[in-house]
Amino acid sequence: MGIKWNEIFVGGDPLLVGSQIAIVLTVVAIVAGLTYFKKWGWLWREWLTTVDHKKIGIMYILSGVLMFFRGGIDGLLMKAQTARPEMNFLDAQHYNEIFTTHGVIMILFMAMPFLIGLMNVVVPLQIGARDVAFPQLNALSFWLFFSGAMLFNISFVVGGSPDAGWTSYFPLAGKEFSPGIGNNYYAIALQIAGLGTLMTGINFIVTILKMRAPSMTLMKMPMFTWTTFITSIIIVAAFPIFTVALALMTFDRLYGTHFFTLSSGGSDMLWANLFWLWGHPEVYIVILPAFGIFSEVIATFSRKTLFGYTSMVVSIVGIAFLSMIVWVHHFYTMDAGPAVNSFFSITTMLIAVPTGVKIFNWLFTMRKGRIQFTTAMLWALAFVPNFVIGGVTGVMLAMAAADYQYHNTLFLVAHFHYVLIPGVVFAVFAGLYYWWPKMFGFMLNEKLGKYHFWLFTIGFNVTFMPMFFLGLKGAVRRAYTYSAESGFAPLFLVSAIGSIILAIGFAVFCYNIYWSFRYAKRNVSHDPWDARTLEWMTASPVQFYNFAVVPEVKQLDAFWHMKKRGETLTLKESDIKKIHMPSNSGLPFYMAVVFGITGFFLVFEAHIAAAVAAIGIVIGLVIRSFDYNDGYYVSVDEIKRTERTWRNVEGGTENHVG
Ligand code: HEM
Ligand SMILES: [Cu+2]
């Protein structure tokens, strides 16, 4: 197997040894804390075995926060290294590892769980459902995702990180040029996490098609639900491609096949094509739900129905379709010929049309609205101009001929950060400030929220705007340093300072979470924003069964119109029937553990140990097949008691903010 045991722990570098010590200390502290406060049983019952979509959503979001830390620190380290010319803070190898883990973690382990987390919390509520269609599968999705994420993260201290970029192009990522085990982590950890994501996609398609309140037709669905639906379809269309590509990569690296290596008749461009066939739709998998969040937030805080609802839906579908036929724009310079490049150039530019429609719809929603400048709304407002910068530079890059100039420069890096940060990160923040009371029953502090907002948006622009100009002057991406004569130094320095401002903004957000947990006013109303969609119709935090009685939806923005008719809190107790709920299960967590162990052995190319561990996976599948637990019923009495507690809370529907 060729891996020496003394290679397992990466050592030598003070940074790494420091993190190893920090990780051990954190684990010890968590274990000690759980034992001291006797929380193990609680952790197991309430979280590790839960199948409740709201709790699963919260666990996703927590993972997103943790991974933002990790990916953000990677980002700051790179900015520190390039702050001055010819710095020796990180060497070339470290820089390679760090931009690789940064890219993978930010996209797959930060953006994805944040959005899937919000989808989990919100979508069943928005459609008046009791849970997703397959609650246990949902838990399995989360745990597989988490297992993959953790496996990927330990590469930092155990065995060495992948270093071939988040795109992991061949031949660089192959055994010949990357003989260490670092890139095995990429192939295997992403496979495990990807399985979880694929299951999420299937689950949400079925949930949205089959679990809606009976009266809610497709064209009465809230926009966030629409975007989740289309995103799930893209997931189901695109993730299997990645699954196959990663499987072939695993064979190439572990078992000596040559799918992607030229030496024995394979093709490195096959990897590039498969990667981007998944990779470009992946960008829309994270951006569409974000569009959905902005749609909800903008409608709520403009106090108007979303403008152009139908055209919004049509453009989401259009974007989803186009996202599948643009992948070659990532390698125009591979010389596929002018005809091929022109085709992909045109499809890429076409995406600007439905996207532009959406931008105008958001602007028209705000027009003549009574805009409330809540923190959530500020993120949505800042999104529009910042995202337009990302979009317009995208159209510049879409021109194949011009791309020969921009390709592989920091111009591209600036472009996609202008897409991903306003498009995804701002959306996640907007969504968190907006839905936080629904999840936890108290609000995030609005004043701290505004500090967070200003520091983050200013820091973001100061960091990434200079990179456009650096790229145009010829600064290449993925280069760990540059010479003093290049003249790049001042802009790099500005950019590094920007990243510190941005990091302080994120720190304020974390402090806000802490502050709000400790001090925020509890007993916030079930509808603090005077909002429009069904999730605001039920308690905050939501009871485990979501709705005592499935709501009736007469039109778009159903809850808003119900409030207008004064029928929101009226619950006829005689309408309550017993509710069927799924039982908790330890199996998804167990599966994550065995998948993680199997994956770990595969990474180290310990084939026999991996095969033995894989028996554990089979055992899990067998146990599941013999699991006849059909869930349980919540009694009418219990529902009545629960509903009375929150429906009588002082303030009721009138308790709005602002
Ligand atoms: C939070 C602050 C962030 C900072 C300071 C930052 C900084 C950087 C830097 C310096 C690079 C490498 C540039 C080079 O090629 O030398 C990079 C690459 C990258 N970043 Fe970020 N970034 C941040 C956030 C994000 C976010 C939120 C995402 C995605 C959602 C993201 C995705 C990526 C990707 C995919 C790459 C390319 C990695 C590769 O070349 O393989 N970044 N970032
Ligand atoms: Cu693309």
XYZ file of C-alpha atoms and ligand atoms in Angstrom:
702
model
C 0.000 0.000 0.000
C 3.054 2.200 0.117
C 1.904 4.473 2.917
C 4.263 4.597 5.862
C 2.643 4.921 9.242
C 5.006 7.708 10.236
C 3.525 9.756 7.385
C 0.114 9.729 8.957
C 0.518 12.674 11.252
C 1.680 15.715 9.444
C 4.256 17.363 11.623
C 7.155 19.752 11.659
C 5.367 22.979 10.891
C 4.460 25.019 13.982
C 1.144 25.980 12.352
C 0.175 22.341 11.939
C 1.397 21.206 15.330
C -0.522 24.120 16.821
C -3.713 23.052 15.105
C -3.214 19.441 16.114
C -2.933 20.514 19.719
C -5.933 22.838 19.350
C -8.046 20.053 17.863
C -7.145 17.613 20.647
C -7.870 20.223 23.302
C -11.231 21.112 21.712
C -12.288 17.478 21.573
C -11.243 16.934 25.188
C -13.148 20.060 26.237
C -16.316 18.985 24.405
C -16.214 15.466 25.852
C -15.520 16.776 29.336
C -18.279 19.380 29.061
C -20.869 16.870 27.871
C -19.948 14.496 30.668
C -19.872 17.171 33.350
C -23.268 18.581 32.414
C -24.662 15.072 31.847
C -25.657 15.970 28.296
C -24.791 12.756 26.461
C -28.326 11.380 26.620
C -29.742 14.699 25.498
C -27.290 14.928 22.611
C -28.190 11.434 21.460
C -31.961 11.718 21.818
C -32.472 15.283 20.651
C -29.839 15.631 17.953
C -27.813 12.634 16.855
C -30.879 10.444 16.295
C -33.368 13.115 15.288
C -35.315 12.883 12.041
C -37.004 16.267 12.541
C -36.334 18.458 9.492
C -35.956 21.547 11.672
C -33.261 20.056 13.857
C -31.493 18.537 10.882
C -31.586 21.988 9.307
C -30.055 23.531 12.406
C -27.266 20.943 12.381
C -26.554 21.764 8.757
C -26.399 25.452 9.583
C -24.076 24.842 12.507
C -21.794 22.858 10.185
C -21.920 25.777 7.756
C -20.781 28.198 10.454
C -17.910 25.922 11.477
C -16.832 25.412 7.898
C -16.972 29.151 7.202
C -14.412 29.460 9.963
C -12.171 26.862 8.429
C -12.516 28.134 4.866
C -12.235 31.728 6.032
C -9.008 31.064 7.893
C -7.639 29.470 4.736
C -8.629 32.645 2.872
C -6.941 34.880 5.439
C -3.754 32.809 5.352
C -3.575 33.250 1.577
C -4.207 36.966 1.909
C -1.472 37.203 4.548
C 0.991 35.372 2.326
C 0.360 37.673 -0.632
C 0.119 40.867 1.394
C 3.729 41.711 0.559
C 5.899 40.604 -2.376
C 8.195 37.634 -1.832
C 6.806 36.767 1.569
C 7.846 33.558 3.287
C 4.832 32.981 5.462
C 3.515 30.017 3.441
C 5.652 28.097 0.972
C 4.403 27.099 -2.463
C 3.242 23.656 -1.322
C 1.269 25.087 1.587
C -0.314 27.690 -0.608
C -1.416 24.953 -3.012
C -2.973 22.979 -0.197
C -4.696 25.978 1.243
C -6.365 27.269 -1.909
C -7.483 23.715 -2.595
C -9.076 23.125 0.788
C -10.429 26.685 0.803
C -12.225 26.219 -2.515
C -13.629 22.795 -1.693
C -14.698 23.720 1.800
C -16.294 27.030 0.857
C -18.381 25.556 -1.934
C -19.193 22.065 -0.726
C -18.976 22.319 3.031
C -19.959 25.927 3.683
C -22.365 27.131 0.977
C -24.108 23.783 0.528
C -24.923 23.024 4.185
C -25.986 26.599 4.873
C -28.476 26.491 2.024
C -29.583 22.903 2.521
C -29.983 23.759 6.194
C -32.305 26.650 5.413
C -34.157 24.499 2.892
C -34.659 21.890 5.582
C -35.909 24.310 8.168
C -38.135 26.346 5.906
C -39.495 24.384 2.958
C -41.723 21.876 4.806
C -43.134 24.813 6.772
C -43.695 26.916 3.675
C -45.747 24.179 2.065
C -47.724 23.327 5.176
C -46.148 19.865 5.599
C -45.351 17.919 8.782
C -41.868 16.964 7.600
C -40.017 16.047 4.439
C -41.169 12.993 2.485
C -38.433 10.687 3.820
C -37.358 11.887 7.259
C -34.927 9.095 7.991
C -33.302 9.474 4.600
C -32.981 13.149 5.408
C -31.048 12.327 8.565
C -28.869 9.968 6.540
C -28.207 12.793 4.055
C -27.041 15.052 6.815
C -24.839 12.468 8.477
C -23.201 11.373 5.238
C -22.538 14.995 4.381
C -21.076 15.550 7.835
C -18.981 12.413 7.649
C -17.529 13.483 4.300
C -16.859 16.985 5.580
C -15.043 15.741 8.656
C -13.007 13.254 6.649
C -11.960 16.035 4.291
C -11.068 18.333 7.170
C -8.806 15.954 8.999
C -6.561 15.849 5.933
C -5.046 19.009 7.346
C -3.447 17.145 10.224
C -3.654 13.472 9.244
C -1.794 12.434 6.116
C -1.664 15.759 4.276
C -4.115 17.950 2.389
C -5.120 17.688 -1.246
C -3.209 20.236 -3.293
C -4.429 20.055 -6.898
C -6.983 22.863 -6.695
C -10.685 22.527 -6.044
C -10.977 21.434 -9.683
C -8.405 18.660 -9.110
C -7.350 18.584 -12.756
C -5.483 15.678 -14.217
C -2.649 14.916 -14.766
C -1.690 16.936 -11.685
C -4.204 15.135 -9.470
C -3.115 11.692 -10.680
C -0.821 9.328 -8.860
C 2.145 10.169 -11.037
C 2.305 13.836 -10.113
C 0.620 13.621 -6.703
C 1.903 10.401 -5.182
C 0.960 11.297 -1.580
C -2.435 10.507 -0.156
C -3.704 14.109 -0.008
C -5.744 13.874 -3.187
C -7.298 10.584 -2.057
C -9.136 12.682 0.499
C -10.643 14.692 -2.321
C -11.810 11.604 -4.219
C -13.295 9.818 -1.234
C -14.563 12.467 1.149
C -16.406 14.289 -1.622
C -17.957 11.012 -2.711
C -19.402 10.377 0.746
C -20.702 13.923 1.131
C -22.048 13.866 -2.421
C -24.161 10.800 -1.716
C -25.818 12.736 1.064
C -26.489 15.673 -1.245
C -27.978 13.455 -3.924
C -30.390 11.987 -1.382
C -31.338 15.497 -0.302
C -32.198 16.321 -3.900
C -34.454 13.285 -4.257
C -36.066 13.959 -0.903
C -36.948 17.552 -1.705
C -38.325 16.785 -5.142
C -40.703 14.253 -3.618
C -41.489 16.486 -0.663
C -42.439 19.431 -2.827
C -44.409 17.370 -5.292
C -46.261 15.208 -2.815
C -46.368 16.856 0.605
C -47.814 20.282 -0.100
C -50.961 21.319 1.718
C -53.635 19.948 -0.614
C -54.838 23.381 -1.659
C -51.388 24.685 -2.623
C -50.949 24.402 -6.385
C -47.478 24.723 -7.882
C -48.070 28.334 -8.871
C -49.051 29.225 -5.317
C -45.766 28.020 -3.894
C -43.511 30.578 -2.244
C -40.444 31.471 -4.294
C -37.978 29.844 -1.904
C -39.841 26.577 -2.324
C -39.741 26.983 -6.093
C -35.999 27.547 -6.090
C -35.500 24.575 -3.777
C -37.526 22.444 -6.139
C -35.541 23.396 -9.220
C -32.270 23.171 -7.301
C -33.168 19.637 -6.272
C -33.756 18.720 -9.894
C -30.343 20.117 -10.814
C -28.821 18.121 -7.943
C -30.365 14.926 -9.229
C -29.232 15.705 -12.769
C -25.695 16.823 -11.947
C -24.446 14.993 -8.868
C -24.391 11.532 -10.453
C -21.897 12.903 -12.975
C -19.621 13.902 -10.131
C -20.192 10.552 -8.451
C -18.996 8.767 -11.561
C -16.067 11.121 -12.076
C -14.929 10.677 -8.471
C -15.303 6.915 -8.717
C -13.102 6.860 -11.823
C -10.626 9.123 -10.081
C -10.572 6.753 -7.124
C -9.850 3.846 -9.446
C -7.080 5.799 -11.130
C -5.462 6.748 -7.868
C -6.002 3.582 -5.845
C -6.128 0.746 -8.320
C -3.907 1.897 -11.159
C -6.497 2.421 -13.914
C -5.978 5.131 -16.517
C -9.277 6.825 -17.155
C -7.768 10.265 -16.874
C -4.088 9.706 -17.594
C -2.800 9.958 -21.128
C -0.071 7.382 -20.558
C -2.334 4.391 -21.197
C -4.941 5.824 -23.445
C -6.978 7.770 -20.916
C -7.861 11.428 -21.275
C -7.233 14.222 -18.851
C -9.804 16.350 -20.646
C -12.390 13.720 -19.754
C -11.944 14.702 -16.125
C -12.193 18.404 -16.957
C -15.407 17.796 -18.865
C -16.997 15.595 -16.229
C -15.912 17.918 -13.453
C -17.484 20.978 -15.048
C -20.544 19.137 -16.259
C -21.222 18.867 -12.561
C -19.271 21.953 -11.492
C -21.159 24.575 -13.403
C -24.629 23.345 -12.404
C -23.210 23.185 -8.877
C -22.796 26.950 -8.993
C -26.509 27.216 -9.672
C -27.287 24.666 -6.991
C -25.954 27.199 -4.528
C -27.182 30.337 -6.236
C -30.826 29.432 -6.915
C -31.871 28.822 -3.297
C -30.098 32.064 -2.514
C -32.281 33.809 -5.107
C -35.251 32.268 -3.339
C -34.175 33.698 -0.010
C -33.788 37.180 -1.479
C -37.224 36.899 -3.061
C -38.824 36.156 0.311
C -36.875 38.820 2.154
C -37.453 41.525 -0.464
C -41.197 40.839 -0.673
C -41.589 40.817 3.105
C -39.686 44.010 3.761
C -41.088 45.891 0.788
C -44.513 44.827 2.046
C -45.552 43.820 -1.438
C -46.182 40.679 -3.404
C -43.169 39.609 -5.402
C -43.265 41.369 -8.771
C -43.508 39.099 -11.828
C -44.003 35.823 -10.010
C -44.546 33.801 -13.200
C -41.530 35.300 -14.939
C -39.503 34.487 -11.823
C -40.487 30.841 -12.099
C -39.818 30.766 -15.838
C -36.395 32.322 -15.372
C -35.429 29.836 -12.660
C -36.319 26.997 -14.996
C -34.446 28.737 -17.826
C -31.339 29.211 -15.689
C -31.478 25.576 -14.603
C -31.632 24.423 -18.211
C -28.882 26.748 -19.427
C -26.660 25.822 -16.491
C -26.336 22.355 -18.014
C -24.977 23.519 -21.372
C -22.269 26.020 -20.537
C -19.560 23.896 -18.938
C -16.938 24.341 -21.666
C -16.553 28.032 -20.753
C -14.157 26.808 -18.050
C -11.617 25.678 -20.638
C -11.958 27.828 -23.741
C -8.178 27.900 -23.843
C -8.070 24.133 -24.431
C -8.620 24.931 -28.095
C -11.732 22.949 -28.833
C -12.086 25.164 -31.886
C -14.026 28.308 -32.725
C -17.353 26.569 -33.355
C -17.412 24.833 -29.994
C -16.185 27.907 -28.161
C -18.805 30.081 -29.869
C -21.608 27.753 -28.912
C -20.623 27.783 -25.259
C -19.935 31.479 -25.382
C -23.474 32.143 -26.526
C -25.175 29.812 -24.046
C -23.145 31.385 -21.260
C -24.131 34.901 -22.217
C -27.747 33.824 -22.513
C -27.826 33.147 -18.786
C -27.642 36.888 -18.298
C -31.163 37.184 -19.719
C -33.177 35.239 -17.105
C -30.856 36.571 -14.417
C -31.525 40.101 -15.583
C -35.262 39.401 -15.486
C -34.916 38.422 -11.870
C -32.892 41.495 -10.974
C -35.566 43.718 -12.518
C -38.310 41.810 -10.719
C -36.609 42.405 -7.375
C -36.195 46.083 -8.180
C -39.833 46.374 -9.230
C -40.892 44.598 -6.055
C -39.147 47.321 -4.098
C -40.503 50.123 -6.252
C -43.094 52.079 -4.305
C -42.831 49.568 -1.512
C -42.645 50.645 2.103
C -39.113 49.356 2.570
C -38.053 48.371 6.074
C -34.320 48.461 6.543
C -33.948 45.407 8.710
C -30.632 43.578 8.691
C -32.058 40.863 6.463
C -33.222 43.501 3.987
C -29.844 45.258 4.027
C -28.198 42.060 2.811
C -30.756 41.833 0.028
C -30.237 45.467 -0.955
C -26.456 45.095 -1.014
C -26.790 41.893 -2.995
C -28.215 43.615 -6.055
C -25.338 45.946 -7.041
C -22.576 43.623 -5.841
C -23.996 40.646 -7.646
C -24.402 42.697 -10.797
C -20.642 43.332 -10.723
C -20.130 39.579 -10.517
C -22.595 38.986 -13.336
C -21.256 41.613 -15.695
C -17.674 40.436 -15.285
C -19.037 36.959 -15.962
C -20.315 38.129 -19.335
C -16.854 39.568 -19.999
C -15.309 36.185 -19.235
C -17.907 34.459 -21.377
C -16.378 35.918 -24.535
C -14.066 33.133 -25.594
C -11.571 35.376 -27.372
C -11.299 37.763 -24.461
C -11.015 34.861 -22.046
C -7.604 34.026 -23.485
C -6.519 37.185 -21.682
C -8.452 36.747 -18.438
C -7.955 33.018 -18.074
C -6.121 31.941 -14.936
C -5.737 35.459 -13.611
C -7.042 36.995 -10.416
C -9.708 38.674 -12.558
C -11.503 35.356 -12.608
C -11.000 34.868 -8.883
C -12.489 38.299 -8.247
C -15.397 37.500 -10.580
C -16.489 34.336 -8.891
C -16.100 35.772 -5.422
C -18.383 38.620 -6.538
C -20.879 35.991 -7.599
C -20.541 33.674 -4.645
C -20.221 36.103 -1.776
C -23.124 38.477 -2.589
C -25.075 35.670 -4.240
C -24.649 33.000 -1.616
C -23.088 34.343 1.562
C -25.208 37.523 1.692
C -28.263 35.329 1.073
C -27.351 32.987 3.869
C -26.933 35.923 6.229
C -30.228 37.425 5.074
C -31.915 34.068 5.580
C -30.410 33.568 8.999
C -31.445 36.983 10.305
C -34.880 36.455 8.796
C -35.662 32.883 9.896
C -33.677 32.859 13.142
C -36.745 33.592 15.295
C -38.582 30.736 13.566
C -35.760 28.360 14.434
C -35.020 29.459 17.968
C -37.818 31.640 19.247
C -35.680 34.726 19.663
C -34.178 37.235 17.258
C -30.607 37.983 16.385
C -29.649 41.430 17.579
C -30.440 43.943 14.845
C -27.858 46.495 15.934
C -25.016 43.983 15.976
C -26.478 42.738 12.720
C -25.915 46.126 11.139
C -22.288 46.242 12.298
C -21.889 42.781 10.873
C -23.446 43.933 7.620
C -21.337 47.051 7.123
C -18.027 45.496 8.107
C -18.632 42.474 5.956
C -19.805 44.249 2.817
C -17.116 46.925 2.986
C -14.447 44.340 3.786
C -15.651 42.190 0.924
C -15.358 45.004 -1.617
C -11.977 46.137 -0.343
C -10.716 42.559 -0.584
C -11.972 41.608 -4.007
C -12.255 44.816 -6.036
C -8.434 45.175 -6.224
C -8.207 41.619 -7.516
C -10.001 42.608 -10.724
C -7.268 45.126 -11.424
C -4.498 42.807 -10.337
C -5.848 40.235 -12.761
C -6.008 42.730 -15.610
C -2.399 43.667 -14.914
C -1.456 40.016 -15.231
C -1.382 38.620 -11.698
C -2.108 34.913 -12.066
C -4.263 32.878 -9.744
C -2.889 30.111 -7.533
C 0.527 31.773 -7.367
C 1.928 31.938 -3.860
C 4.016 35.021 -4.409
C 5.105 37.743 -6.831
C 8.152 39.906 -7.318
C 8.509 43.430 -6.035
C 9.154 44.659 -9.602
C 5.750 43.439 -10.750
C 4.142 46.513 -9.209
C 1.361 44.403 -7.703
C 2.275 45.125 -4.109
C -0.036 48.067 -3.265
C -3.209 46.391 -4.529
C -2.360 43.104 -2.828
C -1.869 44.991 0.417
C -5.227 46.753 0.115
C -6.846 43.427 -0.577
C -5.239 41.845 2.501
C -6.476 44.708 4.676
C -9.945 44.199 3.247
C -9.934 40.574 4.278
C -9.248 41.590 7.863
C -12.267 43.918 7.854
C -14.340 41.126 6.401
C -13.137 38.732 9.080
C -14.057 41.206 11.804
C -17.515 41.371 10.273
C -17.844 37.616 10.547
C -16.600 37.736 14.128
C -19.377 40.220 14.933
C -21.863 37.736 13.487
C -20.528 34.984 15.758
C -20.703 37.349 18.707
C -24.261 38.177 17.715
C -25.211 34.510 17.913
C -23.629 34.298 21.353
C -25.212 37.529 22.540
C -28.638 36.590 21.314
C -28.533 33.159 22.892
C -27.731 34.768 26.226
C -29.668 37.997 26.256
C -32.224 38.299 23.465
C -35.838 38.694 24.488
C -37.618 35.340 24.491
C -41.280 34.861 23.651
C -40.950 36.630 20.375
C -44.155 36.495 18.356
C -44.715 33.718 15.848
C -44.717 36.371 13.122
C -42.219 39.047 14.116
C -41.722 40.493 10.625
C -45.372 40.606 9.608
C -44.474 38.183 6.860
C -46.327 36.530 4.026
C -45.773 32.785 3.888
C -47.024 29.808 5.893
C -43.964 29.219 8.069
C -44.930 32.352 10.003
C -48.332 30.950 10.826
C -47.081 28.502 13.393
C -45.230 28.889 16.693
C -41.657 30.185 17.101
C -39.798 27.933 17.682
C -41.983 25.572 15.726
C -43.651 22.671 17.559
C -42.236 19.314 16.495
C -45.360 18.499 14.444
C -45.308 21.894 12.636
C -49.033 22.498 12.094
C -51.867 21.426 14.366
C -54.172 21.541 11.372
C -52.921 21.604 7.782
C -53.510 25.157 6.530
C -55.678 25.991 3.568
C -54.006 27.996 0.828
C -56.221 30.195 -1.293
C -53.611 32.279 -3.080
C -49.985 33.269 -3.280
C -48.718 34.819 -0.027
C -51.429 32.817 1.693
C -50.592 33.846 5.237
C -50.598 37.531 4.374
C -54.109 37.293 2.991
C -55.264 35.220 5.954
C -54.090 38.004 8.225
C -55.986 40.487 6.106
C -59.087 38.397 6.638
C -58.336 38.110 10.354
C -58.309 34.341 10.412
C -54.755 33.545 11.411
C -54.854 32.491 15.009
C -58.281 30.991 14.896
C -57.859 27.321 15.528
C -60.999 25.285 16.018
C -59.955 22.682 18.530
C -62.561 20.322 17.147
C -60.594 20.251 13.880
C -57.558 18.735 15.541
C -56.874 15.115 14.712
C -54.091 12.878 15.963
C -50.873 13.368 14.016
C -48.604 10.682 12.643
C -44.896 11.281 13.217
C -41.743 9.366 12.288
C -39.631 7.831 15.084
C -36.032 8.781 15.776
C -33.332 6.466 14.557
C -29.678 5.924 15.368
C -29.063 4.249 12.033
C -28.160 7.336 9.955
C -25.544 8.331 12.514
C -24.220 4.778 12.563
C -23.986 4.798 8.762
C -21.999 8.027 8.841
C -19.543 6.463 11.258
C -18.997 3.331 9.168
C -18.807 5.326 5.945
C -16.280 7.615 7.608
C -14.135 4.698 8.803
C -14.308 2.932 5.450
C -13.416 6.184 3.722
C -10.508 6.767 6.063
C -8.997 3.372 5.301
C -9.520 3.900 1.589
C -7.717 7.217 1.795
C -4.748 5.418 3.285
C -5.072 2.697 0.696
C -5.502 0.079 3.402
C -7.717 -2.041 1.221
C -8.374 -4.962 3.534
C -9.247 -2.761 6.482
C -11.552 -0.780 4.183
C -13.275 -3.945 3.015
C -13.819 -5.049 6.602
C -15.215 -1.645 7.540
C -17.488 -1.747 4.502
C -19.174 -4.818 6.001
C -20.470 -2.371 8.570
C -22.226 -0.480 5.763
C -23.907 -3.660 4.579
C -24.980 -4.483 8.129
C -26.584 -1.058 8.364
C -28.505 -1.632 5.142
C -29.714 -5.018 6.378
C -30.855 -3.625 9.706
C -32.742 -0.914 7.875
C -34.530 -3.471 5.674
C -35.868 -5.212 8.775
C -36.917 -1.995 10.451
C -40.693 -2.101 10.661
C -41.073 0.905 12.923
C -43.784 3.002 11.318
C -43.620 5.936 13.661
C -46.121 6.972 16.301
C -49.136 9.210 16.854
C -49.341 12.465 18.761
C -52.586 12.512 20.729
C -55.213 15.196 20.235
C -54.834 16.170 23.889
C -51.160 16.776 23.576
C -51.676 18.903 20.468
C -54.371 20.956 22.202
C -52.153 21.550 25.209
C -49.204 22.577 23.050
C -51.252 24.902 20.870
C -52.786 26.636 23.866
C -49.380 27.512 25.273
C -48.242 29.596 22.352
C -51.517 30.907 21.040
C -52.127 32.690 24.320
C -48.767 34.350 24.503
C -49.106 38.057 25.012
C -48.983 40.112 21.872
C -50.120 37.488 19.422
C -50.197 38.526 15.810
C -49.893 42.216 16.542
C -46.426 41.861 17.965
C -44.441 42.968 14.917
C -41.078 44.585 14.687
C -40.741 48.012 13.079
C -14.440 34.957 3.204
C -13.482 35.505 2.573
C -12.734 34.889 1.424
C -11.435 35.168 1.136
C -10.519 36.115 1.897
C -11.092 34.395 -0.025
C -9.850 34.410 -0.637
C -9.461 33.601 -1.676
C -8.164 33.559 -2.253
C -6.993 34.456 -1.821
C -8.167 32.609 -3.223
C -6.995 32.136 -4.058
C -6.562 33.066 -5.095
C -5.462 32.423 -5.881
O -5.749 31.729 -6.859
O -4.298 32.598 -5.527
C -9.470 32.032 -3.262
C -9.853 31.023 -4.117
C -11.108 30.453 -4.127
N -12.181 30.815 -3.340
Fe -12.175 32.212 -1.898
N -12.170 33.671 -0.425
C -13.205 33.938 0.435
C -14.489 33.412 0.352
C -14.899 32.442 -0.531
C -16.237 31.915 -0.624
C -17.399 32.365 0.242
C -16.238 30.988 -1.607
C -17.348 30.113 -2.122
C -18.560 30.067 -1.716
C -14.898 30.907 -2.129
C -14.503 30.051 -3.149
C -13.239 30.002 -3.678
C -12.826 29.086 -4.711
C -13.694 28.018 -5.378
C -11.492 29.357 -4.995
C -10.624 28.679 -6.039
C -9.751 27.658 -5.422
C -8.849 27.069 -6.430
O -8.167 27.821 -7.151
O -8.809 25.814 -6.515
N -14.118 31.809 -1.456
N -10.253 32.654 -2.303
Cu -19.283 27.709 -15.280
